[in-house]
Coordinates of C-alpha atoms in Angstrom, one line a residue:
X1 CA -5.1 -5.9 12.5
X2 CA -4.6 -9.4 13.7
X3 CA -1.0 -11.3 12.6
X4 CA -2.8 -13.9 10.6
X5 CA -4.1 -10.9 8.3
X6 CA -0.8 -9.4 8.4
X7 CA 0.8 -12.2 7.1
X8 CA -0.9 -12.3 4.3
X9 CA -0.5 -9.3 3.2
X10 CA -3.2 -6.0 2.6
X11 CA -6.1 -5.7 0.2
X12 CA -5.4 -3.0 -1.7
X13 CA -7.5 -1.4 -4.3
X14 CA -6.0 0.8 -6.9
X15 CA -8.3 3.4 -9.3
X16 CA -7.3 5.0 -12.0
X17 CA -9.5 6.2 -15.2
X18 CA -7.5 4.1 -17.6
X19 CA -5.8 0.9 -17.4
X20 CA -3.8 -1.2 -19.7
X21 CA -4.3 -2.1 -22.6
X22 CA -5.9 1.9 -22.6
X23 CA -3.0 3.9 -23.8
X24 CA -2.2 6.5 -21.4
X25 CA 1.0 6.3 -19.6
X26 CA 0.1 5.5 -16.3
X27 CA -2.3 3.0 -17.5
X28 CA 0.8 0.9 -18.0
X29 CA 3.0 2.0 -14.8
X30 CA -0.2 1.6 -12.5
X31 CA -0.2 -2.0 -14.0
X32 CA 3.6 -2.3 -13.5
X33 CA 2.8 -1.1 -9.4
X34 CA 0.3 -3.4 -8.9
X35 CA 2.2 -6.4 -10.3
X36 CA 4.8 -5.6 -7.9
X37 CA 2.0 -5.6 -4.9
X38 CA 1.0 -8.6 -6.0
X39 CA 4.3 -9.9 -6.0
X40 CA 4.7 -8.9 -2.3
X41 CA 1.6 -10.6 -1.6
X42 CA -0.6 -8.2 -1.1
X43 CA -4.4 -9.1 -2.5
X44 CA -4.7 -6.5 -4.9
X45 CA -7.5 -5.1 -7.2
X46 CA -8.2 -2.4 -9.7
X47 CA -11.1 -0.1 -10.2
X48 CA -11.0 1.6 -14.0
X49 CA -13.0 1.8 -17.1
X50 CA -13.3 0.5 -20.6
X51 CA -10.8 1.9 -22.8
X52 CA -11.1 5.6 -23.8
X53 CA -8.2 7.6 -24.1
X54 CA -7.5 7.8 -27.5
X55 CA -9.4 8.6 -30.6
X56 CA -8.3 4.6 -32.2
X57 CA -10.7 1.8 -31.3
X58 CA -8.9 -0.4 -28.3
X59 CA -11.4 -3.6 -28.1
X60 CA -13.5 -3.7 -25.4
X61 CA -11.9 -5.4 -22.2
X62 CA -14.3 -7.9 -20.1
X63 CA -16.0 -5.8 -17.4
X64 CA -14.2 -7.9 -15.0
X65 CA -11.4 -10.1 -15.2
X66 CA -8.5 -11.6 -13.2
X67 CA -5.1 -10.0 -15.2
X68 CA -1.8 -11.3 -13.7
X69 CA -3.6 -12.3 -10.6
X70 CA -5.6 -9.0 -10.1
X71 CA -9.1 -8.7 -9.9
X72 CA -10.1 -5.6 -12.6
X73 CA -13.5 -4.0 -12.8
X74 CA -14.1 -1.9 -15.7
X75 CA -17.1 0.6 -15.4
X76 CA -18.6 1.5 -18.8
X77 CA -19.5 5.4 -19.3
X78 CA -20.8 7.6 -22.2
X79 CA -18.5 8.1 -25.1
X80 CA -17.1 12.0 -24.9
X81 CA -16.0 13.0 -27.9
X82 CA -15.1 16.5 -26.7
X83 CA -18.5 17.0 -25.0
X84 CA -17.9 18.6 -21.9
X85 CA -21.5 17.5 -20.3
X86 CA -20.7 14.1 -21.2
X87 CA -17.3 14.5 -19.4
X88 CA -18.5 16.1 -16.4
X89 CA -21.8 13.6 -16.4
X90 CA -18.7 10.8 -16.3
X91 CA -16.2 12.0 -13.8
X92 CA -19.7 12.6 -11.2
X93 CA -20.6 8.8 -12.1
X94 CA -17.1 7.6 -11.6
X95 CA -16.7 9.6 -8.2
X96 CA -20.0 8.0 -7.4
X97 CA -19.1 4.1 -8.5
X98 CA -15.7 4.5 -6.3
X99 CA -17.6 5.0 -3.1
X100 CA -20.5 2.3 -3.9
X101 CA -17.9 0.1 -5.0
X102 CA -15.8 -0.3 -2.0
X103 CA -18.4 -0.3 0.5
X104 CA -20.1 -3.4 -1.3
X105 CA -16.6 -5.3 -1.1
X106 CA -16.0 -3.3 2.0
X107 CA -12.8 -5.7 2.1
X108 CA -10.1 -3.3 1.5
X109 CA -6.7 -2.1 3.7
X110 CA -5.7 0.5 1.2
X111 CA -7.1 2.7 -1.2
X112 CA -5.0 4.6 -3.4
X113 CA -6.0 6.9 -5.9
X114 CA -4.7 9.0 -8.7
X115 CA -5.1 12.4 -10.4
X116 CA -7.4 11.3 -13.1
X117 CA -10.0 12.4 -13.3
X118 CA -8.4 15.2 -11.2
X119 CA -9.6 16.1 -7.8
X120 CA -12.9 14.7 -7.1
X121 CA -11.2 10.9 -7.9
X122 CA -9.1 12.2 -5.1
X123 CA -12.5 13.0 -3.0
X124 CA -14.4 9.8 -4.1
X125 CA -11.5 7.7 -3.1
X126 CA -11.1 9.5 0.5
X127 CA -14.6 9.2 1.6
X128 CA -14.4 5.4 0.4
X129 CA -11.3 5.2 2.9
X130 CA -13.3 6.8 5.8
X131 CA -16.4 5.1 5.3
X132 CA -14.9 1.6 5.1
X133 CA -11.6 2.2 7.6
X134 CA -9.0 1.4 5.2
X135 CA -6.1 4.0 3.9
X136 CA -5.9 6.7 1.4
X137 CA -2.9 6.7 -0.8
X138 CA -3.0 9.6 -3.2
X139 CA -1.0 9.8 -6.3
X140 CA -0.5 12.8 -7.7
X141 CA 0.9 12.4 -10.5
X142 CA -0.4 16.1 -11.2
X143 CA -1.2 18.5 -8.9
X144 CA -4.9 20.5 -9.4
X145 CA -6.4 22.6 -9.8
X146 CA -3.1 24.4 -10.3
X147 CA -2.5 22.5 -13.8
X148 CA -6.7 23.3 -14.8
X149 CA -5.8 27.2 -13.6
X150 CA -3.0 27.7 -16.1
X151 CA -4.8 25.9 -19.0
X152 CA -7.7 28.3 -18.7
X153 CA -10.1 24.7 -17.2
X154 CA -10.5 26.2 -14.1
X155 CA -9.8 29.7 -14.4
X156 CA -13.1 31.2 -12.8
X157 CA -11.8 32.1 -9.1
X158 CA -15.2 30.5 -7.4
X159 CA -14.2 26.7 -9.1
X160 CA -10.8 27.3 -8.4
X161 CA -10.6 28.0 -4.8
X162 CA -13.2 25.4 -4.1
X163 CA -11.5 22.5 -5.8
X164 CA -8.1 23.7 -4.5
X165 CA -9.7 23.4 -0.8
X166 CA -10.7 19.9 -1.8
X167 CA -7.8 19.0 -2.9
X168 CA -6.1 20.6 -0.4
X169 CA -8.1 18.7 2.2
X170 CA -7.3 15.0 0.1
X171 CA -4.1 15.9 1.0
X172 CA -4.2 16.4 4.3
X173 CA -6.3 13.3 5.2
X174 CA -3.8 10.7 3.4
X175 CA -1.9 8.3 4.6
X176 CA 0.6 9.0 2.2
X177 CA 0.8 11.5 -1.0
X178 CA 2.9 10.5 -3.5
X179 CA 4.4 13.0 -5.7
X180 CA 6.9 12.5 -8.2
X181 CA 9.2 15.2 -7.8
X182 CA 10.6 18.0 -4.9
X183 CA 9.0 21.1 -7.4
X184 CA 5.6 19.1 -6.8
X185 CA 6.1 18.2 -3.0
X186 CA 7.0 22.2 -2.5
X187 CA 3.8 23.2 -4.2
X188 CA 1.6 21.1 -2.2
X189 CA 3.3 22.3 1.3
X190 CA 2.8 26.2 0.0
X191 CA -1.1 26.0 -0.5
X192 CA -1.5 24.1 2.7
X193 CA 0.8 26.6 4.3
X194 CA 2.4 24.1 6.5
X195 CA 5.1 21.1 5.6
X196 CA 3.3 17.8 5.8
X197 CA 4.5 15.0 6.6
X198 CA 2.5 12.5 4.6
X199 CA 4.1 13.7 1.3
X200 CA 6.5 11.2 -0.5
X201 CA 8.4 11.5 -3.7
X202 CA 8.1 8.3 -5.8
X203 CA 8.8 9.4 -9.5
X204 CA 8.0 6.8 -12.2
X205 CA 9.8 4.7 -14.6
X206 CA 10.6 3.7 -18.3
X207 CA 7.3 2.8 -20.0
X208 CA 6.5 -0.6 -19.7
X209 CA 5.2 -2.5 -22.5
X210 CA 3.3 -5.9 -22.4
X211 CA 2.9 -8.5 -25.3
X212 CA 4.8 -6.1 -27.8
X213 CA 7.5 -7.7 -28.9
X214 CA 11.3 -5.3 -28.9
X215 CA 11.3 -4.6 -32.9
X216 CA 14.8 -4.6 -34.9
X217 CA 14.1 -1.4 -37.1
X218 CA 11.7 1.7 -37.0
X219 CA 8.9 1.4 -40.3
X220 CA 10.2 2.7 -43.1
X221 CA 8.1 5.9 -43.3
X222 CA 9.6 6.7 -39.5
X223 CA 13.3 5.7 -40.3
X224 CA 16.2 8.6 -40.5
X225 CA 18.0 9.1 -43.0
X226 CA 21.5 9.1 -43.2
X227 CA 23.5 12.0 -42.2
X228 CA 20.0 13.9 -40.6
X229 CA 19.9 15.2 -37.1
X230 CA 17.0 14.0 -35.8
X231 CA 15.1 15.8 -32.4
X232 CA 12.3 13.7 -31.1
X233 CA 9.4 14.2 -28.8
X234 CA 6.9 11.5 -28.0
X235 CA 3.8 12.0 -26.1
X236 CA 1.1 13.8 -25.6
X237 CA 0.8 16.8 -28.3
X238 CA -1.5 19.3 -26.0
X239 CA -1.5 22.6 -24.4
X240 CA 0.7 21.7 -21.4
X241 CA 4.2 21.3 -23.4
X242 CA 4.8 24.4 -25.6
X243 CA 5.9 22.4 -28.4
X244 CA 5.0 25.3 -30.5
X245 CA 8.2 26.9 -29.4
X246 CA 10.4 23.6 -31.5
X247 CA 8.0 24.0 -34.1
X248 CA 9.3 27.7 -34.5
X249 CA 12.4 27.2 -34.0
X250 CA 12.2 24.6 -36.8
X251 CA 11.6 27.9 -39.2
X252 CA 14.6 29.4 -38.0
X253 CA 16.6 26.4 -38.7
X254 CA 15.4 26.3 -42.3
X255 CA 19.2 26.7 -43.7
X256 CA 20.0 23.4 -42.0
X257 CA 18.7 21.1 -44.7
X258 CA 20.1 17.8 -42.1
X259 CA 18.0 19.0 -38.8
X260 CA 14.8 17.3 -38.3
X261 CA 11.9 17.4 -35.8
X262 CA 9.7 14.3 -35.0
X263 CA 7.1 14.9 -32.8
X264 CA 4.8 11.4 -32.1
X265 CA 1.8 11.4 -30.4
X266 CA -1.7 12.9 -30.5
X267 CA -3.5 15.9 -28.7
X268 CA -5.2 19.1 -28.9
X269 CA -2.3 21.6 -29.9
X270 CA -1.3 18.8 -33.0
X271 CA -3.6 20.3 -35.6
X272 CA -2.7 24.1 -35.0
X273 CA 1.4 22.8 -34.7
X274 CA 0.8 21.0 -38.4
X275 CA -0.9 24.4 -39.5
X276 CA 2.3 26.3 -37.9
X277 CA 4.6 23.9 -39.9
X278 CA 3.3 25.0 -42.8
X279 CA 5.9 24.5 -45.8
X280 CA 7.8 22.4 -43.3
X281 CA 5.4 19.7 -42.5
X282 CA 6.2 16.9 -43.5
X283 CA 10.0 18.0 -44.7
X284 CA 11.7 19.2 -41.4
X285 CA 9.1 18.7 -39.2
X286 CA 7.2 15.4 -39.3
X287 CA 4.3 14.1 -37.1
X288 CA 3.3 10.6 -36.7
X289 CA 0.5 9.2 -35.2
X290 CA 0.4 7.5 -31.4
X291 CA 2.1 4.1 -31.8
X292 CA 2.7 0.8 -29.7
X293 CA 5.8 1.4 -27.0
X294 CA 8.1 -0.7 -28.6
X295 CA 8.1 1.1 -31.6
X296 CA 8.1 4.4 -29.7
X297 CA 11.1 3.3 -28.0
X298 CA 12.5 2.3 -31.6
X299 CA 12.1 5.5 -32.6
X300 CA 13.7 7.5 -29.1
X301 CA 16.4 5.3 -29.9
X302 CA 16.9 6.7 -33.5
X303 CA 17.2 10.3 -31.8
X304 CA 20.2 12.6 -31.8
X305 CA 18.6 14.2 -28.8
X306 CA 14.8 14.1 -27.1
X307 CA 12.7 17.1 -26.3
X308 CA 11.4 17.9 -23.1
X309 CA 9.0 20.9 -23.0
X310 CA 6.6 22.7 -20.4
X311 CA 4.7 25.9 -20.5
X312 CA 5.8 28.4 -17.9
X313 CA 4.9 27.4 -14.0
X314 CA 3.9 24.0 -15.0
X315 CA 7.2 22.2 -13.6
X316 CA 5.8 23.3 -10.2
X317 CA 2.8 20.9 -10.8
X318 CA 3.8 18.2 -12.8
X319 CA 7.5 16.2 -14.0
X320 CA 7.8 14.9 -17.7
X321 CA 7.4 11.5 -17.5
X322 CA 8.7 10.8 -20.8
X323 CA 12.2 11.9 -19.5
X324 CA 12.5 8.5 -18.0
X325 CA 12.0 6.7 -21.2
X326 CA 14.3 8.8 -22.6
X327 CA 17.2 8.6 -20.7
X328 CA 16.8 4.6 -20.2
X329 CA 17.7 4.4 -24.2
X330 CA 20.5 6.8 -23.3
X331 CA 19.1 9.6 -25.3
X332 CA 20.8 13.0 -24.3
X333 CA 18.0 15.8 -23.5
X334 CA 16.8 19.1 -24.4
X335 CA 14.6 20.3 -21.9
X336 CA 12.8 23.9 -22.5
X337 CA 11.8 24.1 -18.2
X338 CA 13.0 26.9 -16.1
X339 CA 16.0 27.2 -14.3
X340 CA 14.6 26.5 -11.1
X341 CA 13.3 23.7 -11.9
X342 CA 14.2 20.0 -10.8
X343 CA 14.9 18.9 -14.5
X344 CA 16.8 21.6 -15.2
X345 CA 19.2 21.1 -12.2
X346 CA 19.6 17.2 -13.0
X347 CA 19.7 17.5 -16.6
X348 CA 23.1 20.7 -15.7
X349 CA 24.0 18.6 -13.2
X350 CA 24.4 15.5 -14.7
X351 CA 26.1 16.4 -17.9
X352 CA 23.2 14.7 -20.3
X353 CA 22.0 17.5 -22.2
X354 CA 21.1 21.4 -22.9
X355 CA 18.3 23.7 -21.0
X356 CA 16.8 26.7 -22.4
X357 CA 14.1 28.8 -21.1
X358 CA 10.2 27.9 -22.3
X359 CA 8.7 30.3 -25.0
X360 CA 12.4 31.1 -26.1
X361 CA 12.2 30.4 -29.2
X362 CA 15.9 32.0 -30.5
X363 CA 17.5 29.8 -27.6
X364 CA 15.9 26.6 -29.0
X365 CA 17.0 27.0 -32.5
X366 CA 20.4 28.0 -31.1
X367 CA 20.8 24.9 -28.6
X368 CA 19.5 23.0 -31.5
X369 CA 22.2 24.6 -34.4
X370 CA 24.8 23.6 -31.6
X371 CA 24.3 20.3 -31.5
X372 CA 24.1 19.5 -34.9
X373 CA 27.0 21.5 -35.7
X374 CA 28.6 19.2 -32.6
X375 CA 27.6 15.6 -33.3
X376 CA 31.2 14.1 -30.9
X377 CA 29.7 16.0 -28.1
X378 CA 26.3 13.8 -28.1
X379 CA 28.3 10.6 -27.3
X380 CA 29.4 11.5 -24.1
X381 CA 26.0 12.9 -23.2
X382 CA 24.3 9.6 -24.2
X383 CA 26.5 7.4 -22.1
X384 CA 26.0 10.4 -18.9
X385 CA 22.3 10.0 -19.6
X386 CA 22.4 5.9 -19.4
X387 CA 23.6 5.8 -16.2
X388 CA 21.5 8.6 -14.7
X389 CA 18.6 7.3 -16.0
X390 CA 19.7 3.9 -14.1
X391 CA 21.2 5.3 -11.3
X392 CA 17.7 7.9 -10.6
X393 CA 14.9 6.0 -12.3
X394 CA 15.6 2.4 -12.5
X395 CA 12.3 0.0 -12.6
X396 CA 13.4 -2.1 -10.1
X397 CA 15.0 0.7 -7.5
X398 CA 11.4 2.5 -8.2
X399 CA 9.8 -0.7 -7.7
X400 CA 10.7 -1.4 -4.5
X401 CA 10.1 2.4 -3.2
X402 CA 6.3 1.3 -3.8
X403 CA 6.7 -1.7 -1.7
X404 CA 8.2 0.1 0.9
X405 CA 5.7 2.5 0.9
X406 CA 2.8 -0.2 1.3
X407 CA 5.0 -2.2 4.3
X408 CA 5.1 1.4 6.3
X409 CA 1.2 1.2 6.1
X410 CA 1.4 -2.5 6.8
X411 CA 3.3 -1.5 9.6
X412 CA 0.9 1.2 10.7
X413 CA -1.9 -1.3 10.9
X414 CA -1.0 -4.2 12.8

């Protein structure tokens, strides 16, 4: 790479499925990245699709337009509605328009890549690398096939082992594999049977929000009522985060007229969790829809303590993102993960909340009963969970881990 090039930073191109304004977290913190590549002077660009995550109508976004100095392309694909041909006749067409795409620019020093769709975005964007010389950066912000092997997705043997040698194999060939916590960077040295040395840990950061304005108050139908004890969990409402377990616990808790549970978001587990509510929906347990990040944040704030909960294994192949937001608006935790786990140790460690073990449903509504009962022993986790959530997942400190990571590839090339 000749110094004149170098000075000017590298042309990066980022993919992703979804990106801002599509609702997904990481359509916002791939945004946030980017910025900051831009920032460093790197030439940047973004490779996505028209807004589809969620069920609500997002306007259409140009199919390519220049947002805060980046160049993004938007790909249009067949509406899914739960159709699985249609969703595997889009993921092959995405794979596809990553490779065509990059050898008609064929301008591009980095290519980084993340987990959705999982795997064969992984692929696409590797053989775009190789064919045109630049980088692969992969971003796993979860690790498959494991995650599609304990939700049942990829459960026949045959799939499995071939998309775990695939993804095995994106892993290999990487520049860099970014993985956002030591549970994650263990599981993807154990199927490759060896430790690599490409694997980094770059965990993510408070939601960002852009254009929402901070809001002074939650709406009406969302505010707490004086004297409740409010639990909160925002996200996504699916199979992965045994929120059945809080829901049940909620029926166990039925004496405790003041103990809520407010669960915001959307998914596939929400219908079956409003049909386990039963008599409770509504009363003790309460569901609202997915809303704009300021007012999610409103409503974390309005939390006596935040829920944080994973089926059994998953830790090993994925880290809550959501913890982040919650401990930036000091929000003490209650995280139903193993033991073992990462969050588990910080969350002990750190003083800033209670762990019980997933599927236990009497230890929920007992960690639950003693914190209400014990309302003085919140403020001290609150302020302990502030300054971890600074001190461990500050924007800026996260930031700048991403910058570093693209000047070591800078580096590399000149």
């Amino acid at each position: 790479m000749n110094k004149e090039r170098t000075k000017q930073g590298l042309r990066i191109l980022a993919i992703h499925r979804h990106y801002w304004p599509d609702t997904p977290p990481y359509a916002s913190i791939l945004r946030s990245i980017v910025l900051r590549w831009t920032e460093d002077g790197h030439k940047v660009e973004v490779l996505s699709t028209q807004p589809s995550y969620k069920q609500q109508a997002i306007p259409r976004q140009p199919a390519v337009e220049y947002l805060d100095g980046i160049r993004v392309r938007r790909l249009s694909l067949l509406a899914e509605k739960g159709r699985l041909l249609r969703k595997v006749f889009n993921i092959g067409i995405f794979s596809v328009a990553i490779i065509v795409y990059a050898i008609l620019r064929r301008r591009f020093d980095v290519i980084m890549a993340s987990t959705a769709p999982p795997v064969l975005t992984g692929f696409a964007a590797r053989i775009a690398a190789k064919l045109t010389g630049a980088k692969f950066v992969y971003h796993c912000m979860d690790i498959h096939p494991e995650i599609g092997s304990l939700s049942g997705e990829f459960s026949h043997p045959l799939l499995f082992d071939i998309l775990r040698r695939i993804d095995a194999s994106n892993c290999r060939n990487a520049a860099a594999v970014v993985v956002l916590s030591r549970d994650m960077l263990n599981s993807v040295n154990n199927r490759q049977n060896e430790k690599l040395r490409n694997v980094v840990i770059i965990n993510n950061f408070s939601l960002p929000f852009f254009g929402d304005e901070e809001i002074a108050s939650l709406p009406v139908e969302m505010s707490k009522s004086s004297g409740v004890f409010r639990v909160v969990f925002t996200g996504n409402i699916g199979r992965f985060q045994g929120l059945d377990t809080a829901v049940a616990a909620m029926h166990q808790l039925v004496g405790y007229s003041n103990i809520e549970l407010v669960l915001l978001g959307e998914g596939k587990a929400l219908q079956e969790l409003k049909l386990m509510a039963g008599a409770l929906l509504g009363k003790s347990v309460k569901f609202f829809p997915h809303q704009p990040s300021a007012v999610a944040k409103a409503l974390i704030r309005s939390a006596d303590i935040c829920l944080v909960s994973l089926i059994p294994e998953l830790y090993k192949y994925a880290y809550p993102s959501k913890t982040m937001t919650y401990l930036c608006e000091g929000r003490p935790l209650l995280v139903a993960v193993e033991q073992a786990s990462e969050i588990a140790g910080f969350v002990c460690k750190e003083g800033i909340g209670m762990c019980v073990q997933p599927g236990d449903i009497d230890a929920m509504a007992g960690a639950i009963r003693i914190l209400a009962d014990k309302p003085h022993s919140l403020d001290n986790m609150a302020s302990c969970a502030k300054g971890a959530g600074k001190a461990k997942f500050d924007t800026t400190t996260i930031l700048a881990q991403w910058s570093q990571l693209i000047n070591n590839l800078q580096v590399g090339k000149e």
